[in-house]
XYZ file of C-alpha atoms in Angstrom:
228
model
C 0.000 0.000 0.000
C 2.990 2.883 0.813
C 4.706 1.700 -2.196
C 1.378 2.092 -4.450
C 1.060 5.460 -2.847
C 4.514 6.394 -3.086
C 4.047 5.810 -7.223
C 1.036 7.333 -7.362
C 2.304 9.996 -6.234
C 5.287 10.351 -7.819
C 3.588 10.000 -11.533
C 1.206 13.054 -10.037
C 4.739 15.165 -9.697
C 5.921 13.923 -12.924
C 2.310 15.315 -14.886
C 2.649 18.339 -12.609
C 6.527 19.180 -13.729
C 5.616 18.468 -17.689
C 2.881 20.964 -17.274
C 5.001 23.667 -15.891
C 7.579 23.428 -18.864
C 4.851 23.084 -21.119
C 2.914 26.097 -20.188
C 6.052 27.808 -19.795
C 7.386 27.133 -22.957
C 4.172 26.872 -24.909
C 1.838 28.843 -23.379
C -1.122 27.545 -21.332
C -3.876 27.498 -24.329
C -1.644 25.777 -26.605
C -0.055 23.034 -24.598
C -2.313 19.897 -24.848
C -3.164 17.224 -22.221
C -1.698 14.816 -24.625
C 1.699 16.329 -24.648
C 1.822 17.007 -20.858
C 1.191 13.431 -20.544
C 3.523 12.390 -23.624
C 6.379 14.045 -21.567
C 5.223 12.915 -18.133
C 6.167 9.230 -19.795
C 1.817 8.529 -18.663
C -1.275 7.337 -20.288
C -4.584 10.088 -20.053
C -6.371 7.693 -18.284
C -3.947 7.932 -15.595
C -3.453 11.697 -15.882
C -7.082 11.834 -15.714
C -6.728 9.573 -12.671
C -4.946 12.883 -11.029
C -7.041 15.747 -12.782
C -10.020 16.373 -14.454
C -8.658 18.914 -17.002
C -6.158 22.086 -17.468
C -7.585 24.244 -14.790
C -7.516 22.072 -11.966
C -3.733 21.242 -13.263
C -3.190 24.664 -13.296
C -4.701 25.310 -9.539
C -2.518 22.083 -8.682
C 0.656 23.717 -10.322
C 0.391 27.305 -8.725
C -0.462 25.384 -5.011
C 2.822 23.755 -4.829
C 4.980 27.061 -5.758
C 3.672 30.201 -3.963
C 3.918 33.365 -5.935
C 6.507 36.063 -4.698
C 3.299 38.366 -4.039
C 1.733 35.473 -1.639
C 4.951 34.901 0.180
C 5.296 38.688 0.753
C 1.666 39.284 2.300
C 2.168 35.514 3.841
C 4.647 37.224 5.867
C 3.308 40.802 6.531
C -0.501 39.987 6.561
C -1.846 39.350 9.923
C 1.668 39.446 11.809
C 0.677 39.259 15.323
C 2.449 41.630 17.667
C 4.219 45.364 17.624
C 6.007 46.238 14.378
C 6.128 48.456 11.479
C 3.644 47.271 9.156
C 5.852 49.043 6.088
C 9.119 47.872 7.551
C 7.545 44.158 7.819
C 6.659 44.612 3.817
C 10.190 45.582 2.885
C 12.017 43.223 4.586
C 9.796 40.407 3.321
C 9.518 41.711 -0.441
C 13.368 41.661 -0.632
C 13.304 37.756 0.689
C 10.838 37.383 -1.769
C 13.087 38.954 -4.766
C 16.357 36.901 -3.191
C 14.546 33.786 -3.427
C 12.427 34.591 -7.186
C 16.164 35.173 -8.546
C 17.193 31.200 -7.967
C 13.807 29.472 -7.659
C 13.438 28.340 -11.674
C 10.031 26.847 -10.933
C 8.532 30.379 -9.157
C 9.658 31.758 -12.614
C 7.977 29.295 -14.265
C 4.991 29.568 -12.220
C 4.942 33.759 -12.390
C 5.431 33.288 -16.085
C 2.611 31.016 -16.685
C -0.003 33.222 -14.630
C 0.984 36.480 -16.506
C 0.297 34.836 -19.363
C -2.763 37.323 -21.008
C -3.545 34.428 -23.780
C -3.984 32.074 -21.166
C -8.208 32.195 -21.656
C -11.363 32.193 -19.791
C -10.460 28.678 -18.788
C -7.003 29.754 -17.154
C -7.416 32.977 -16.003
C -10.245 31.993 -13.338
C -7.739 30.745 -10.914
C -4.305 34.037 -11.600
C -7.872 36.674 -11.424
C -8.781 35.265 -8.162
C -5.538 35.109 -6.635
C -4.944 39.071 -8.060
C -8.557 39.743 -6.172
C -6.944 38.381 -2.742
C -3.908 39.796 -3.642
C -4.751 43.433 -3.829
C -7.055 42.599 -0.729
C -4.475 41.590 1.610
C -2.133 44.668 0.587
C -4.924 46.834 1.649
C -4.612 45.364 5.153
C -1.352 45.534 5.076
C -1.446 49.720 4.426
C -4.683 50.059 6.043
C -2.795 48.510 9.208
C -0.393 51.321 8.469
C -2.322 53.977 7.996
C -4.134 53.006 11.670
C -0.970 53.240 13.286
C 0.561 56.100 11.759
C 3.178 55.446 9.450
C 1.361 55.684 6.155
C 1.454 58.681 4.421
C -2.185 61.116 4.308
C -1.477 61.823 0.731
C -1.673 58.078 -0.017
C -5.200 56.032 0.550
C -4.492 53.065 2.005
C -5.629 51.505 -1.977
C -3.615 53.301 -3.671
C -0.387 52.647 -1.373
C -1.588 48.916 -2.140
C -1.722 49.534 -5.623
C 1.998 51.452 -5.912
C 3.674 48.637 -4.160
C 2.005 45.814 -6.054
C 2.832 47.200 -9.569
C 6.543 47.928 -8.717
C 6.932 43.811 -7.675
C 4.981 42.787 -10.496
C 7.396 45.398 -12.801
C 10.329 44.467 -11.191
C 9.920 40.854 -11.662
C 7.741 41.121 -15.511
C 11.142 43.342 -16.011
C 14.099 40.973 -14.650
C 12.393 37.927 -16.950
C 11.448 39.414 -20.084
C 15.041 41.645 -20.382
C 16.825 37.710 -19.654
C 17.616 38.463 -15.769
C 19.599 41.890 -17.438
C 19.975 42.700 -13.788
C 20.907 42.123 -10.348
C 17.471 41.636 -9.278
C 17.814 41.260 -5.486
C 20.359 43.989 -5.512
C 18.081 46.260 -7.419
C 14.777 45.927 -6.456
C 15.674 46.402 -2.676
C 17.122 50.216 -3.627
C 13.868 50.536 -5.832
C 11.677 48.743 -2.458
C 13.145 51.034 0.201
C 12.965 53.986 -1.656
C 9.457 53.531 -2.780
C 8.083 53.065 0.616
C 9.891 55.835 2.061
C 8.050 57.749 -0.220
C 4.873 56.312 1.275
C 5.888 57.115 5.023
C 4.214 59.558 6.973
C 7.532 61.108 7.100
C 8.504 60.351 3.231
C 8.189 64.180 2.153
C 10.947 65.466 4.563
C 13.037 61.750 3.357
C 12.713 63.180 -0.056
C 13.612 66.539 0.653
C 16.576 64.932 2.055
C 17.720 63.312 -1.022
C 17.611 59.801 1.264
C 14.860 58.615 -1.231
C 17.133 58.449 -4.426
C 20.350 59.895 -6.341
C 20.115 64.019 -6.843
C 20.894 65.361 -10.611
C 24.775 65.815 -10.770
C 25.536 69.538 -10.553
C 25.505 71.776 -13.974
C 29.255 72.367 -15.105
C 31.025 75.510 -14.191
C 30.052 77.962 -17.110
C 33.985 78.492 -18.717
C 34.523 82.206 -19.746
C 35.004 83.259 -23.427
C 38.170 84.705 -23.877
C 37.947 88.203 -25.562
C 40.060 88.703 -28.610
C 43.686 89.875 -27.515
């Protein structure tokens, strides 16, 4: 009985790995059941034994990989105790970026649920998880605006909405320019900056010059020499 269930399960990994290549490579709408079950080395009876179709391979796929978004709000969400909600949310978007950079099958996994061709079908499960999402960041700034720290200029929305497009951008970036940058490295500057910018105190930061390089200063203006 363990060793039937120790098979069975490894020939659920093996359909579950083909997809992710193949909707990687492919694209979700065009990779077929038969070839995710060609390259898992099964029959479609027994990947039907495992799923019923794409979308519950799909659901299967993104709950064994957590998206960098889900493991930054997993971590800043409903943290129990004292601490700066903003603070929390940097620290754990930069573990987030450290571990995207070497983790081949989050890339896989962000690629396939960016994917805007991926149909009705497919997009039911990456719409959902952008609707909890955006939810949870709302906490997350809401929790910051209650204490203090966020910004008055900034709803606690559209704080939610700022910091969620810069890790989507920073991570849509990295992959589509062929990881053209230190991603860790850079998004942290770009993180830290952004959500000083956001803090109640972000105006004076700025006025610092803490919040990002200041233009380099004009050259000296050399004097003509008159004609002799």
């Amino acid at each position: 009985m363990r060793r039937r269930k120790a098979d069975s399960e490894q020939t659920r990994n093996a359909i579950l790995d083909a997809a992710e290549r193949g909707f990687c490579e492919r694209g979700y709408a065009a990779t077929t059941l038969e070839a995710i079950s060609r390259a898992a080395g099964v029959t479609r009876g027994a990947f039907y034994w495992h799923f019923k179709d794409k979308a519950e391979l799909l659901a299967a796929l993104h709950a064994r990989s957590l998206l960098p978004q889900e493991q930054i709000l997993a971590a800043v969400a409903d943290a129990e105790g004292p601490g700066d909600p903003l603070e929390r949310l940097a620290n754990a978007g930069v573990e987030a970026l450290r571990d995207f950079e070497v983790n081949e099958s989050r890339q896989r996994m962000f690629r396939i649920t960016s994917d805007l061709g991926i149909g009705s079908e497919g997009r039911a499960m990456p719409v959902r998880l952008d609707g909890e999402l955006r939810s949870l960041m709302r906490r997350v700034m809401q929790r910051a605006r209650d204490e203090g720290s966020l910004h008055p200029g900034f709803t606690p929305q559209e704080a939610a909405m700022l910091v969620h497009v810069t890790f989507i951008g920073l991570l849509s970036e990295w992959l589509r320019s062929d990881r053209g940058f230190p991603l860790a490295e850079f998004g942290e500057k770009l993180v830290r900056c952004q959500l000083a910018v956001l803090r109640a105190d972000g105006a004076s930061r700025a006025d610092a010059g803490s919040a990002g390089p200041r233009d380099p200063p004009a050259p000296e203006r050399v004097p003509e020499l008159l004609p002799g």
